[in-house]
Amino acid sequence: LIMQNLEVRKFNAGDYIAKELDECLEVLFVISGRYNVGYELNNVERYRKQFGPSTIIGGFLVSFQKRFNFLYKAQTDVMCYAIRKK
Protein backbone atom coordinates (compact mmCIF):
# COMPACT_ATOMS: atom_id res chain seq x y z
CA LEU A 1 0.00 0.00 0.00
CA ILE A 2 2.74 2.49 0.90
CA MET A 3 4.85 1.67 -2.18
CA GLN A 4 1.88 2.50 -4.43
CA ASN A 5 1.64 5.99 -2.92
CA LEU A 6 5.32 6.97 -3.22
CA GLU A 7 6.10 9.77 -5.67
CA VAL A 8 9.51 10.74 -7.04
CA ARG A 9 10.89 14.17 -6.11
CA LYS A 10 14.07 15.54 -7.69
CA PHE A 11 15.97 18.62 -6.59
CA ASN A 12 18.91 20.11 -8.49
CA ALA A 13 22.01 21.38 -6.71
CA GLY A 14 21.17 24.75 -5.15
CA ASP A 15 17.39 24.16 -5.05
CA TYR A 16 15.52 24.66 -1.80
CA ILE A 17 13.92 21.48 -0.55
CA ALA A 18 12.09 23.45 2.14
CA LYS A 19 12.34 26.90 3.70
CA GLU A 20 11.75 28.04 7.25
CA LEU A 21 8.06 28.20 8.16
CA ASP A 22 6.94 26.25 5.06
CA GLU A 23 4.05 23.92 5.77
CA CYS A 24 5.12 20.28 5.76
CA LEU A 25 2.67 18.21 3.72
CA GLU A 26 4.83 15.20 2.84
CA VAL A 27 7.62 13.00 4.13
CA LEU A 28 10.70 12.76 1.92
CA PHE A 29 12.87 9.64 1.89
CA VAL A 30 16.26 10.65 0.47
CA ILE A 31 17.62 8.04 -1.96
CA SER A 32 20.66 9.83 -3.39
CA GLY A 33 22.49 13.14 -3.17
CA ARG A 34 23.47 15.45 -0.34
CA TYR A 35 21.63 18.38 1.26
CA ASN A 36 22.42 21.02 3.86
CA VAL A 37 20.31 22.09 6.83
CA GLY A 38 20.63 25.55 8.31
CA TYR A 39 18.87 28.77 9.12
CA GLU A 40 18.58 32.39 8.02
CA LEU A 41 19.64 35.22 10.32
CA ASN A 42 19.67 38.88 9.23
CA ASN A 43 19.07 37.79 5.61
CA VAL A 44 22.20 35.61 5.66
CA GLU A 45 21.84 31.84 5.20
CA ARG A 46 24.02 29.67 7.43
CA TYR A 47 24.24 25.93 6.98
CA ARG A 48 25.45 23.80 9.89
CA LYS A 49 24.68 20.18 9.01
CA GLN A 50 24.94 18.05 5.90
CA PHE A 51 23.00 14.85 5.24
CA GLY A 52 22.77 12.31 2.46
CA PRO A 53 21.08 9.08 1.40
CA SER A 54 18.99 7.02 3.83
CA THR A 55 17.66 10.07 5.69
CA ILE A 56 14.10 11.34 6.11
CA ILE A 57 12.86 14.92 5.89
CA GLY A 58 9.58 15.90 7.51
CA GLY A 59 8.61 12.73 9.38
CA PHE A 60 8.15 14.43 12.74
CA LEU A 61 6.69 17.58 11.23
CA VAL A 62 3.93 15.77 9.31
CA SER A 63 3.07 13.63 12.32
CA PHE A 64 2.58 16.62 14.61
CA GLN A 65 1.35 19.17 12.04
CA LYS A 66 4.36 21.47 12.44
CA ARG A 67 6.08 23.83 10.03
CA PHE A 68 9.72 23.65 8.99
CA ASN A 69 12.08 25.30 11.49
CA PHE A 70 15.13 25.18 9.22
CA LEU A 71 16.27 25.65 5.63
CA TYR A 72 16.84 22.49 3.60
CA LYS A 73 18.91 23.09 0.46
CA ALA A 74 20.28 20.57 -2.05
CA GLN A 75 24.07 20.60 -2.19
CA THR A 76 24.14 18.08 -5.05
CA ASP A 77 21.33 16.67 -7.16
CA VAL A 78 18.96 14.98 -4.70
CA MET A 79 16.44 12.26 -5.48
CA CYS A 80 13.71 11.40 -2.99
CA TYR A 81 10.54 9.41 -2.68
CA ALA A 82 7.66 11.30 -1.10
CA ILE A 83 4.48 10.24 0.58
CA ARG A 84 1.84 12.93 1.09
CA LYS A 85 -0.26 13.67 4.08
CA LYS A 86 -3.95 13.04 3.40
PDB file of C-alpha atoms in Angstrom:
ATOM      1  CA  LEU A   1       0.000   0.000   0.000  1.00  0.00           C
ATOM      2  CA  ILE A   2       2.742   2.491   0.895  1.00  0.00           C
ATOM      3  CA  MET A   3       4.848   1.667  -2.177  1.00  0.00           C
ATOM      4  CA  GLN A   4       1.881   2.496  -4.435  1.00  0.00           C
ATOM      5  CA  ASN A   5       1.643   5.989  -2.925  1.00  0.00           C
ATOM      6  CA  LEU A   6       5.319   6.974  -3.215  1.00  0.00           C
ATOM      7  CA  GLU A   7       6.095   9.769  -5.669  1.00  0.00           C
ATOM      8  CA  VAL A   8       9.506  10.742  -7.045  1.00  0.00           C
ATOM      9  CA  ARG A   9      10.891  14.170  -6.106  1.00  0.00           C
ATOM     10  CA  LYS A  10      14.065  15.537  -7.692  1.00  0.00           C
ATOM     11  CA  PHE A  11      15.972  18.618  -6.594  1.00  0.00           C
ATOM     12  CA  ASN A  12      18.906  20.110  -8.491  1.00  0.00           C
ATOM     13  CA  ALA A  13      22.012  21.384  -6.705  1.00  0.00           C
ATOM     14  CA  GLY A  14      21.168  24.753  -5.153  1.00  0.00           C
ATOM     15  CA  ASP A  15      17.385  24.161  -5.050  1.00  0.00           C
ATOM     16  CA  TYR A  16      15.519  24.658  -1.797  1.00  0.00           C
ATOM     17  CA  ILE A  17      13.923  21.480  -0.553  1.00  0.00           C
ATOM     18  CA  ALA A  18      12.090  23.454   2.136  1.00  0.00           C
ATOM     19  CA  LYS A  19      12.339  26.896   3.700  1.00  0.00           C
ATOM     20  CA  GLU A  20      11.754  28.036   7.248  1.00  0.00           C
ATOM     21  CA  LEU A  21       8.058  28.199   8.164  1.00  0.00           C
ATOM     22  CA  ASP A  22       6.941  26.255   5.057  1.00  0.00           C
ATOM     23  CA  GLU A  23       4.051  23.924   5.767  1.00  0.00           C
ATOM     24  CA  CYS A  24       5.120  20.278   5.759  1.00  0.00           C
ATOM     25  CA  LEU A  25       2.669  18.206   3.719  1.00  0.00           C
ATOM     26  CA  GLU A  26       4.829  15.197   2.843  1.00  0.00           C
ATOM     27  CA  VAL A  27       7.624  13.002   4.134  1.00  0.00           C
ATOM     28  CA  LEU A  28      10.702  12.761   1.919  1.00  0.00           C
ATOM     29  CA  PHE A  29      12.872   9.636   1.890  1.00  0.00           C
ATOM     30  CA  VAL A  30      16.260  10.650   0.468  1.00  0.00           C
ATOM     31  CA  ILE A  31      17.623   8.040  -1.957  1.00  0.00           C
ATOM     32  CA  SER A  32      20.659   9.827  -3.394  1.00  0.00           C
ATOM     33  CA  GLY A  33      22.490  13.140  -3.168  1.00  0.00           C
ATOM     34  CA  ARG A  34      23.471  15.454  -0.340  1.00  0.00           C
ATOM     35  CA  TYR A  35      21.635  18.377   1.256  1.00  0.00           C
ATOM     36  CA  ASN A  36      22.422  21.023   3.855  1.00  0.00           C
ATOM     37  CA  VAL A  37      20.311  22.087   6.827  1.00  0.00           C
ATOM     38  CA  GLY A  38      20.635  25.546   8.311  1.00  0.00           C
ATOM     39  CA  TYR A  39      18.866  28.775   9.124  1.00  0.00           C
ATOM     40  CA  GLU A  40      18.584  32.387   8.021  1.00  0.00           C
ATOM     41  CA  LEU A  41      19.643  35.224  10.325  1.00  0.00           C
ATOM     42  CA  ASN A  42      19.667  38.877   9.225  1.00  0.00           C
ATOM     43  CA  ASN A  43      19.071  37.791   5.613  1.00  0.00           C
ATOM     44  CA  VAL A  44      22.204  35.608   5.663  1.00  0.00           C
ATOM     45  CA  GLU A  45      21.841  31.844   5.200  1.00  0.00           C
ATOM     46  CA  ARG A  46      24.020  29.673   7.432  1.00  0.00           C
ATOM     47  CA  TYR A  47      24.237  25.926   6.982  1.00  0.00           C
ATOM     48  CA  ARG A  48      25.453  23.804   9.894  1.00  0.00           C
ATOM     49  CA  LYS A  49      24.680  20.176   9.009  1.00  0.00           C
ATOM     50  CA  GLN A  50      24.935  18.045   5.896  1.00  0.00           C
ATOM     51  CA  PHE A  51      22.996  14.851   5.240  1.00  0.00           C
ATOM     52  CA  GLY A  52      22.773  12.306   2.459  1.00  0.00           C
ATOM     53  CA  PRO A  53      21.082   9.081   1.402  1.00  0.00           C
ATOM     54  CA  SER A  54      18.992   7.018   3.834  1.00  0.00           C
ATOM     55  CA  THR A  55      17.656  10.069   5.695  1.00  0.00           C
ATOM     56  CA  ILE A  56      14.103  11.341   6.107  1.00  0.00           C
ATOM     57  CA  ILE A  57      12.862  14.923   5.886  1.00  0.00           C
ATOM     58  CA  GLY A  58       9.577  15.899   7.513  1.00  0.00           C
ATOM     59  CA  GLY A  59       8.608  12.729   9.382  1.00  0.00           C
ATOM     60  CA  PHE A  60       8.146  14.429  12.744  1.00  0.00           C
ATOM     61  CA  LEU A  61       6.685  17.585  11.225  1.00  0.00           C
ATOM     62  CA  VAL A  62       3.929  15.775   9.314  1.00  0.00           C
ATOM     63  CA  SER A  63       3.065  13.631  12.322  1.00  0.00           C
ATOM     64  CA  PHE A  64       2.578  16.619  14.610  1.00  0.00           C
ATOM     65  CA  GLN A  65       1.352  19.175  12.035  1.00  0.00           C
ATOM     66  CA  LYS A  66       4.359  21.465  12.441  1.00  0.00           C
ATOM     67  CA  ARG A  67       6.080  23.830  10.025  1.00  0.00           C
ATOM     68  CA  PHE A  68       9.722  23.646   8.988  1.00  0.00           C
ATOM     69  CA  ASN A  69      12.081  25.304  11.487  1.00  0.00           C
ATOM     70  CA  PHE A  70      15.125  25.184   9.217  1.00  0.00           C
ATOM     71  CA  LEU A  71      16.266  25.653   5.631  1.00  0.00           C
ATOM     72  CA  TYR A  72      16.839  22.487   3.599  1.00  0.00           C
ATOM     73  CA  LYS A  73      18.915  23.090   0.462  1.00  0.00           C
ATOM     74  CA  ALA A  74      20.275  20.572  -2.052  1.00  0.00           C
ATOM     75  CA  GLN A  75      24.074  20.605  -2.195  1.00  0.00           C
ATOM     76  CA  THR A  76      24.143  18.077  -5.048  1.00  0.00           C
ATOM     77  CA  ASP A  77      21.326  16.669  -7.163  1.00  0.00           C
ATOM     78  CA  VAL A  78      18.961  14.983  -4.697  1.00  0.00           C
ATOM     79  CA  MET A  79      16.438  12.256  -5.483  1.00  0.00           C
ATOM     80  CA  CYS A  80      13.714  11.398  -2.988  1.00  0.00           C
ATOM     81  CA  TYR A  81      10.542   9.405  -2.679  1.00  0.00           C
ATOM     82  CA  ALA A  82       7.659  11.299  -1.101  1.00  0.00           C
ATOM     83  CA  ILE A  83       4.477  10.239   0.577  1.00  0.00           C
ATOM     84  CA  ARG A  84       1.843  12.925   1.089  1.00  0.00           C
ATOM     85  CA  LYS A  85      -0.265  13.675   4.081  1.00  0.00           C
ATOM     86  CA  LYS A  86      -3.945  13.040   3.402  1.00  0.00           C
TER      87      LYS A  86
END
